[in-house]
Amino acid sequence: MAAAAQSVSLQLDGNIFKAVGASAGRLTVYAGNGDVPPLAGTTAVEKGAVVFRPVFPLAAGVRYRV
């Protein structure tokens, strides 16, 4: 039996990061480049997406990595 490829789309919806098409897992988000700690926040599965809500608001002009 072969495994089927799953299509996942990463999205930023306001202050919330979403992995649409993912049904389980964890999103880890980083601010900026280099060896930095991940953002504090919560991860949940909601309506066919893994959702990450940061504790603090996102800042304009900062590059985020998921």
mmCIF file of C-alpha atoms in Angstrom, residues 5-6 13-14 17-18 25 32-33 37 50 62 64-65:
data_model
loop_
_atom_site.group_PDB
_atom_site.id
_atom_site.type_symbol
_atom_site.label_atom_id
_atom_site.label_comp_id
_atom_site.label_asym_id
_atom_site.label_seq_id
_atom_site.Cartn_x
_atom_site.Cartn_y
_atom_site.Cartn_z
ATOM 1 C CA ALA A 5 0.709 12.772 -0.547
ATOM 2 C CA GLN A 6 -1.095 15.326 1.575
ATOM 3 C CA ASP A 13 -4.648 35.039 9.046
ATOM 4 C CA GLY A 14 -4.283 38.262 11.021
ATOM 5 C CA PHE A 17 -0.652 30.974 11.668
ATOM 6 C CA LYS A 18 -2.525 28.073 10.023
ATOM 7 C CA GLY A 25 0.874 18.113 14.541
ATOM 8 C CA GLY A 32 13.849 36.700 12.555
ATOM 9 C CA ASN A 33 16.855 34.766 11.297
ATOM 10 C CA PRO A 37 13.975 30.463 20.403
ATOM 11 C CA VAL A 50 -3.318 23.137 12.765
ATOM 12 C CA VAL A 62 9.539 41.232 11.245
ATOM 13 C CA TYR A 64 8.502 34.982 10.713
ATOM 14 C CA ARG A 65 9.412 31.358 9.960
#
